[in-house]
Amino acid sequence: MSAALNAMAADVLLLLRLALTDEVPGNREKAVLGRFASAMLKLSEDDTADIVGTLEALATETEVMQARASLRQMSQERRLILAETLFELAMRDAELASRTERLTARVCDVLGLGADEVAHLSG
């Protein structure tokens, strides 16, 4: 996988992690992240374990807020591409597809986007 694709995969997984919970991810969230990394992003088992471990390590409120801030500092175009990528892949996952409304609200909150900016992506 190219460096650009690795960076996009990491950003998508960070966004998904923050959209799932502001708390330390529980077993359910870790399972979703692992499944998403391996099935949707086609990451190896080792890469998936490393990334999920790194995302799990975002444990304090300060770390979560810093992660959110790093995503919000991206250009609006990059944030929209990130949201589009996440929604496109999430619709292929039965569990995430059934939670579109909540996922949309959380993604908008994390990225600082308005619901009107992503309405065409999530429905």
Tab-separated table of N, CA and C in Angstrom:
chain	number	residue	atom	x	y	z
A	1	MET	N	0.858	-1.177	0.000
A	1	MET	CA	0.000	0.000	0.000
A	1	MET	C	0.899	1.234	0.000
A	2	SER	N	0.556	2.235	-0.814
A	2	SER	CA	1.357	3.451	-0.902
A	2	SER	C	1.241	4.276	0.371
A	3	ALA	N	2.167	5.196	0.538
A	3	ALA	CA	2.163	6.054	1.719
A	3	ALA	C	0.873	6.874	1.787
A	4	ALA	N	0.390	7.348	0.639
A	4	ALA	CA	-0.844	8.142	0.620
A	4	ALA	C	-2.040	7.301	1.051
A	5	LEU	N	-2.097	6.056	0.577
A	5	LEU	CA	-3.196	5.173	0.982
A	5	LEU	C	-3.085	4.800	2.452
A	6	ASN	N	-1.866	4.591	2.937
A	6	ASN	CA	-1.671	4.317	4.364
A	6	ASN	C	-2.150	5.479	5.219
A	7	ALA	N	-1.834	6.696	4.797
A	7	ALA	CA	-2.256	7.881	5.535
A	7	ALA	C	-3.775	8.004	5.530
A	8	MET	N	-4.404	7.749	4.383
A	8	MET	CA	-5.859	7.824	4.297
A	8	MET	C	-6.495	6.747	5.170
A	9	ALA	N	-5.951	5.531	5.123
A	9	ALA	CA	-6.481	4.442	5.956
A	9	ALA	C	-6.374	4.804	7.425
A	10	ALA	N	-5.245	5.362	7.830
A	10	ALA	CA	-5.060	5.754	9.229
A	10	ALA	C	-6.056	6.837	9.624
A	11	ASP	N	-6.258	7.815	8.751
A	11	ASP	CA	-7.210	8.900	9.055
A	11	ASP	C	-8.643	8.370	9.128
A	12	VAL	N	-9.007	7.480	8.218
A	12	VAL	CA	-10.358	6.903	8.228
A	12	VAL	C	-10.578	6.118	9.513
A	13	LEU	N	-9.591	5.322	9.911
A	13	LEU	CA	-9.720	4.541	11.141
A	13	LEU	C	-9.758	5.439	12.374
A	14	LEU	N	-8.980	6.512	12.374
A	14	LEU	CA	-9.034	7.462	13.490
A	14	LEU	C	-10.420	8.092	13.553
A	15	LEU	N	-10.950	8.498	12.414
A	15	LEU	CA	-12.290	9.079	12.378
A	15	LEU	C	-13.326	8.079	12.874
A	16	LEU	N	-13.243	6.840	12.423
A	16	LEU	CA	-14.188	5.823	12.876
A	16	LEU	C	-14.066	5.610	14.379
A	17	ARG	N	-12.854	5.537	14.887
A	17	ARG	CA	-12.645	5.346	16.328
A	17	ARG	C	-13.308	6.479	17.117
A	18	LEU	N	-13.097	7.718	16.670
A	18	LEU	CA	-13.676	8.867	17.375
A	18	LEU	C	-15.194	8.927	17.199
A	19	ALA	N	-15.691	8.450	16.073
A	19	ALA	CA	-17.133	8.431	15.847
A	19	ALA	C	-17.804	7.349	16.691
A	20	LEU	N	-17.091	6.276	16.962
A	20	LEU	CA	-17.664	5.193	17.772
A	20	LEU	C	-17.779	5.575	19.240
A	21	THR	N	-16.750	6.223	19.784
A	21	THR	CA	-16.774	6.556	21.206
A	21	THR	C	-15.701	7.575	21.556
A	22	ASP	N	-16.002	8.412	22.555
A	22	ASP	CA	-15.011	9.324	23.119
A	22	ASP	C	-14.271	8.653	24.267
A	23	GLU	N	-14.788	7.524	24.696
A	23	GLU	CA	-14.201	6.775	25.815
A	23	GLU	C	-13.160	5.792	25.281
A	24	VAL	N	-12.517	5.087	26.203
A	24	VAL	CA	-11.626	4.001	25.804
A	24	VAL	C	-12.483	2.970	25.072
A	25	PRO	N	-12.081	2.547	23.883
A	25	PRO	CA	-12.904	1.586	23.146
A	25	PRO	C	-13.074	0.280	23.923
A	26	GLY	N	-14.302	-0.194	23.955
A	26	GLY	CA	-14.594	-1.480	24.572
A	26	GLY	C	-14.416	-2.586	23.551
A	27	ASN	N	-14.756	-3.780	23.938
A	27	ASN	CA	-14.598	-4.937	23.040
A	27	ASN	C	-15.385	-4.771	21.749
A	28	ARG	N	-16.587	-4.223	21.833
A	28	ARG	CA	-17.424	-4.034	20.642
A	28	ARG	C	-16.771	-3.063	19.663
A	29	GLU	N	-16.299	-1.923	20.190
A	29	GLU	CA	-15.656	-0.922	19.336
A	29	GLU	C	-14.359	-1.476	18.727
A	30	LYS	N	-13.583	-2.194	19.533
A	30	LYS	CA	-12.340	-2.787	19.020
A	30	LYS	C	-12.639	-3.801	17.924
A	31	ALA	N	-13.705	-4.556	18.098
A	31	ALA	CA	-14.089	-5.533	17.072
A	31	ALA	C	-14.484	-4.830	15.776
A	32	VAL	N	-15.243	-3.749	15.886
A	32	VAL	CA	-15.639	-2.986	14.700
A	32	VAL	C	-14.402	-2.424	14.009
A	33	LEU	N	-13.494	-1.820	14.763
A	33	LEU	CA	-12.280	-1.253	14.179
A	33	LEU	C	-11.441	-2.333	13.498
A	34	GLY	N	-11.290	-3.472	14.153
A	34	GLY	CA	-10.512	-4.563	13.571
A	34	GLY	C	-11.140	-5.100	12.303
A	35	ARG	N	-12.441	-5.309	12.349
A	35	ARG	CA	-13.162	-5.816	11.179
A	35	ARG	C	-13.070	-4.815	10.029
A	36	PHE	N	-13.244	-3.554	10.345
A	36	PHE	CA	-13.201	-2.497	9.337
A	36	PHE	C	-11.808	-2.422	8.710
A	37	ALA	N	-10.768	-2.475	9.542
A	37	ALA	CA	-9.391	-2.394	9.039
A	37	ALA	C	-9.057	-3.564	8.129
A	38	SER	N	-9.453	-4.761	8.534
A	38	SER	CA	-9.083	-5.925	7.734
A	38	SER	C	-10.011	-6.128	6.536
A	39	ALA	N	-11.307	-6.036	6.737
A	39	ALA	CA	-12.256	-6.321	5.660
A	39	ALA	C	-12.401	-5.166	4.672
A	40	MET	N	-12.514	-3.956	5.177
A	40	MET	CA	-12.777	-2.822	4.291
A	40	MET	C	-11.504	-2.194	3.744
A	41	LEU	N	-10.485	-2.092	4.582
A	41	LEU	CA	-9.249	-1.446	4.152
A	41	LEU	C	-8.182	-2.444	3.715
A	42	LYS	N	-8.492	-3.729	3.862
A	42	LYS	CA	-7.607	-4.804	3.412
A	42	LYS	C	-6.222	-4.748	4.057
A	43	LEU	N	-6.165	-4.357	5.337
A	43	LEU	CA	-4.899	-4.335	6.053
A	43	LEU	C	-4.572	-5.736	6.554
A	44	SER	N	-3.291	-6.008	6.675
A	44	SER	CA	-2.856	-7.312	7.172
A	44	SER	C	-3.256	-7.466	8.636
A	45	GLU	N	-3.212	-8.697	9.116
A	45	GLU	CA	-3.553	-8.978	10.510
A	45	GLU	C	-2.630	-8.208	11.462
A	46	ASP	N	-1.338	-8.169	11.147
A	46	ASP	CA	-0.380	-7.451	11.991
A	46	ASP	C	-0.643	-5.947	11.975
A	47	ASP	N	-0.872	-5.391	10.771
A	47	ASP	CA	-1.166	-3.957	10.668
A	47	ASP	C	-2.460	-3.616	11.400
A	48	THR	N	-3.460	-4.466	11.259
A	48	THR	CA	-4.735	-4.246	11.943
A	48	THR	C	-4.535	-4.233	13.446
A	49	ALA	N	-3.796	-5.199	13.971
A	49	ALA	CA	-3.547	-5.266	15.416
A	49	ALA	C	-2.791	-4.030	15.893
A	50	ASP	N	-1.794	-3.598	15.130
A	50	ASP	CA	-1.015	-2.408	15.501
A	50	ASP	C	-1.892	-1.158	15.522
A	51	ILE	N	-2.690	-0.988	14.477
A	51	ILE	CA	-3.527	0.210	14.375
A	51	ILE	C	-4.601	0.221	15.458
A	52	VAL	N	-5.271	-0.903	15.660
A	52	VAL	CA	-6.304	-0.962	16.700
A	52	VAL	C	-5.677	-0.690	18.068
A	53	GLY	N	-4.490	-1.216	18.310
A	53	GLY	CA	-3.792	-0.939	19.564
A	53	GLY	C	-3.478	0.530	19.736
A	54	THR	N	-3.039	1.164	18.676
A	54	THR	CA	-2.745	2.603	18.717
A	54	THR	C	-4.014	3.411	18.970
A	55	LEU	N	-5.095	3.056	18.292
A	55	LEU	CA	-6.359	3.778	18.477
A	55	LEU	C	-6.933	3.545	19.868
A	56	GLU	N	-6.723	2.355	20.402
A	56	GLU	CA	-7.174	2.037	21.754
A	56	GLU	C	-6.412	2.871	22.784
A	57	ALA	N	-5.177	3.215	22.451
A	57	ALA	CA	-4.337	3.973	23.378
A	57	ALA	C	-4.790	5.426	23.542
A	58	LEU	N	-5.673	5.894	22.665
A	58	LEU	CA	-6.254	7.234	22.853
A	58	LEU	C	-7.249	7.124	23.995
A	59	ALA	N	-6.740	7.237	25.209
A	59	ALA	CA	-7.555	6.888	26.365
A	59	ALA	C	-8.007	8.086	27.192
A	60	THR	N	-7.240	9.152	27.171
A	60	THR	CA	-7.613	10.290	28.016
A	60	THR	C	-8.424	11.300	27.214
A	61	GLU	N	-9.153	12.114	27.915
A	61	GLU	CA	-9.947	13.158	27.264
A	61	GLU	C	-9.046	14.085	26.455
A	62	THR	N	-7.870	14.391	26.974
A	62	THR	CA	-6.932	15.260	26.273
A	62	THR	C	-6.479	14.635	24.966
A	63	GLU	N	-6.165	13.351	24.974
A	63	GLU	CA	-5.735	12.671	23.753
A	63	GLU	C	-6.849	12.640	22.716
A	64	VAL	N	-8.064	12.395	23.157
A	64	VAL	CA	-9.207	12.380	22.247
A	64	VAL	C	-9.412	13.775	21.656
A	65	MET	N	-9.323	14.802	22.488
A	65	MET	CA	-9.502	16.169	21.995
A	65	MET	C	-8.389	16.553	21.013
A	66	GLN	N	-7.162	16.119	21.264
A	66	GLN	CA	-6.060	16.397	20.343
A	66	GLN	C	-6.280	15.682	19.010
A	67	ALA	N	-6.767	14.463	19.065
A	67	ALA	CA	-7.047	13.720	17.832
A	67	ALA	C	-8.145	14.416	17.038
A	68	ARG	N	-9.184	14.862	17.722
A	68	ARG	CA	-10.265	15.597	17.044
A	68	ARG	C	-9.722	16.868	16.406
A	69	ALA	N	-8.901	17.580	17.163
A	69	ALA	CA	-8.337	18.842	16.671
A	69	ALA	C	-7.477	18.604	15.432
A	70	SER	N	-6.721	17.517	15.410
A	70	SER	CA	-5.873	17.242	14.241
A	70	SER	C	-6.723	16.989	12.999
A	71	LEU	N	-7.850	16.308	13.161
A	71	LEU	CA	-8.738	16.086	12.022
A	71	LEU	C	-9.417	17.377	11.584
A	72	ARG	N	-9.812	18.195	12.532
A	72	ARG	CA	-10.502	19.451	12.192
A	72	ARG	C	-9.579	20.472	11.541
A	73	GLN	N	-8.277	20.321	11.748
A	73	GLN	CA	-7.318	21.257	11.147
A	73	GLN	C	-7.101	20.985	9.661
A	74	MET	N	-7.585	19.856	9.197
A	74	MET	CA	-7.481	19.542	7.768
A	74	MET	C	-8.377	20.492	6.989
A	75	SER	N	-8.076	20.638	5.716
A	75	SER	CA	-8.928	21.476	4.871
A	75	SER	C	-10.335	20.891	4.830
A	76	GLN	N	-11.296	21.731	4.502
A	76	GLN	CA	-12.666	21.252	4.399
A	76	GLN	C	-12.772	20.168	3.333
A	77	GLU	N	-12.060	20.348	2.246
A	77	GLU	CA	-12.086	19.343	1.178
A	77	GLU	C	-11.579	17.995	1.694
A	78	ARG	N	-10.491	18.009	2.439
A	78	ARG	CA	-9.933	16.758	2.981
A	78	ARG	C	-10.906	16.132	3.978
A	79	ARG	N	-11.547	16.948	4.823
A	79	ARG	CA	-12.517	16.414	5.786
A	79	ARG	C	-13.704	15.789	5.069
A	80	LEU	N	-14.161	16.418	3.986
A	80	LEU	CA	-15.273	15.848	3.212
A	80	LEU	C	-14.862	14.536	2.536
A	81	ILE	N	-13.655	14.474	2.029
A	81	ILE	CA	-13.159	13.238	1.424
A	81	ILE	C	-13.079	12.138	2.478
A	82	LEU	N	-12.629	12.492	3.652
A	82	LEU	CA	-12.541	11.526	4.757
A	82	LEU	C	-13.922	11.006	5.121
A	83	ALA	N	-14.882	11.924	5.253
A	83	ALA	CA	-16.259	11.519	5.565
A	83	ALA	C	-16.819	10.643	4.444
A	84	GLU	N	-16.605	11.034	3.202
A	84	GLU	CA	-17.101	10.260	2.062
A	84	GLU	C	-16.511	8.851	2.058
A	85	THR	N	-15.220	8.760	2.294
A	85	THR	CA	-14.558	7.457	2.322
A	85	THR	C	-15.115	6.589	3.436
A	86	LEU	N	-15.258	7.167	4.624
A	86	LEU	CA	-15.793	6.403	5.748
A	86	LEU	C	-17.212	5.926	5.458
A	87	PHE	N	-18.078	6.801	4.969
A	87	PHE	CA	-19.466	6.415	4.691
A	87	PHE	C	-19.542	5.349	3.592
A	88	GLU	N	-18.733	5.517	2.554
A	88	GLU	CA	-18.743	4.542	1.465
A	88	GLU	C	-18.383	3.150	1.985
A	89	LEU	N	-17.363	3.083	2.816
A	89	LEU	CA	-16.946	1.793	3.371
A	89	LEU	C	-17.918	1.293	4.435
A	90	ALA	N	-18.450	2.201	5.234
A	90	ALA	CA	-19.371	1.809	6.310
A	90	ALA	C	-20.647	1.190	5.761
A	91	MET	N	-21.085	1.619	4.586
A	91	MET	CA	-22.306	1.064	4.002
A	91	MET	C	-22.125	-0.389	3.595
A	92	ARG	N	-20.878	-0.844	3.515
A	92	ARG	CA	-20.583	-2.247	3.189
A	92	ARG	C	-20.520	-3.122	4.438
A	93	ASP	N	-20.593	-2.506	5.600
A	93	ASP	CA	-20.514	-3.230	6.877
A	93	ASP	C	-21.911	-3.245	7.489
A	94	ALA	N	-22.468	-4.424	7.698
A	94	ALA	CA	-23.856	-4.547	8.152
A	94	ALA	C	-24.112	-3.798	9.462
A	95	GLU	N	-23.218	-3.900	10.418
A	95	GLU	CA	-23.426	-3.240	11.706
A	95	GLU	C	-23.388	-1.722	11.578
A	96	LEU	N	-22.414	-1.213	10.843
A	96	LEU	CA	-22.309	0.242	10.686
A	96	LEU	C	-23.416	0.782	9.792
A	97	ALA	N	-23.783	0.054	8.757
A	97	ALA	CA	-24.839	0.510	7.845
A	97	ALA	C	-26.168	0.665	8.573
A	98	SER	N	-26.382	-0.155	9.586
A	98	SER	CA	-27.640	-0.060	10.333
A	98	SER	C	-27.646	1.106	11.329
A	99	ARG	N	-26.500	1.757	11.487
A	99	ARG	CA	-26.390	2.864	12.441
A	99	ARG	C	-26.018	4.172	11.735
A	100	THR	N	-26.487	4.330	10.507
A	100	THR	CA	-26.107	5.466	9.677
A	100	THR	C	-26.406	6.811	10.330
A	101	GLU	N	-27.580	6.952	10.907
A	101	GLU	CA	-27.965	8.241	11.485
A	101	GLU	C	-27.018	8.661	12.609
A	102	ARG	N	-26.732	7.741	13.512
A	102	ARG	CA	-25.826	8.050	14.629
A	102	ARG	C	-24.413	8.290	14.109
A	103	LEU	N	-23.969	7.471	13.171
A	103	LEU	CA	-22.632	7.623	12.606
A	103	LEU	C	-22.491	8.981	11.930
A	104	THR	N	-23.507	9.399	11.200
A	104	THR	CA	-23.479	10.697	10.532
A	104	THR	C	-23.336	11.825	11.542
A	105	ALA	N	-24.126	11.782	12.596
A	105	ALA	CA	-24.060	12.828	13.623
A	105	ALA	C	-22.681	12.879	14.272
A	106	ARG	N	-22.141	11.719	14.574
A	106	ARG	CA	-20.825	11.660	15.229
A	106	ARG	C	-19.721	12.137	14.283
A	107	VAL	N	-19.766	11.740	13.017
A	107	VAL	CA	-18.752	12.157	12.052
A	107	VAL	C	-18.800	13.675	11.878
A	108	CYS	N	-19.987	14.239	11.773
A	108	CYS	CA	-20.118	15.691	11.656
A	108	CYS	C	-19.526	16.387	12.876
A	109	ASP	N	-19.809	15.851	14.049
A	109	ASP	CA	-19.272	16.425	15.275
A	109	ASP	C	-17.750	16.354	15.297
A	110	VAL	N	-17.212	15.206	14.988
A	110	VAL	CA	-15.753	15.017	15.026
A	110	VAL	C	-15.058	15.931	14.023
A	111	LEU	N	-15.585	16.017	12.810
A	111	LEU	CA	-14.932	16.780	11.748
A	111	LEU	C	-15.329	18.252	11.704
A	112	GLY	N	-16.300	18.634	12.518
A	112	GLY	CA	-16.749	20.025	12.494
A	112	GLY	C	-17.467	20.372	11.203
A	113	LEU	N	-18.222	19.424	10.681
A	113	LEU	CA	-18.991	19.629	9.453
A	113	LEU	C	-20.470	19.738	9.793
A	114	GLY	N	-21.209	20.447	8.959
A	114	GLY	CA	-22.646	20.524	9.119
A	114	GLY	C	-23.315	19.324	8.475
A	115	ALA	N	-24.462	18.932	9.011
A	115	ALA	CA	-25.193	17.790	8.463
A	115	ALA	C	-25.516	18.004	6.986
A	116	ASP	N	-25.763	19.248	6.590
A	116	ASP	CA	-26.071	19.538	5.199
A	116	ASP	C	-24.875	19.265	4.284
A	117	GLU	N	-23.651	19.350	4.834
A	117	GLU	CA	-22.453	19.107	4.029
A	117	GLU	C	-22.245	17.625	3.713
A	118	VAL	N	-22.816	16.758	4.540
A	118	VAL	CA	-22.629	15.315	4.344
A	118	VAL	C	-23.921	14.585	4.029
A	119	ALA	N	-25.029	15.290	3.910
A	119	ALA	CA	-26.326	14.662	3.671
A	119	ALA	C	-26.301	13.767	2.432
A	120	HIS	N	-25.636	14.195	1.397
A	120	HIS	CA	-25.580	13.405	0.158
A	120	HIS	C	-24.703	12.163	0.306
A	121	LEU	N	-23.884	12.109	1.349
A	121	LEU	CA	-22.969	10.982	1.542
A	121	LEU	C	-23.573	9.845	2.328
A	122	SER	N	-24.418	10.175	3.293
A	122	SER	CA	-24.844	9.165	4.244
A	122	SER	C	-26.250	8.632	3.986
A	123	GLY	N	-26.877	9.049	2.982
A	123	GLY	CA	-28.223	8.553	2.782
A	123	GLY	C	-28.507	8.324	1.379
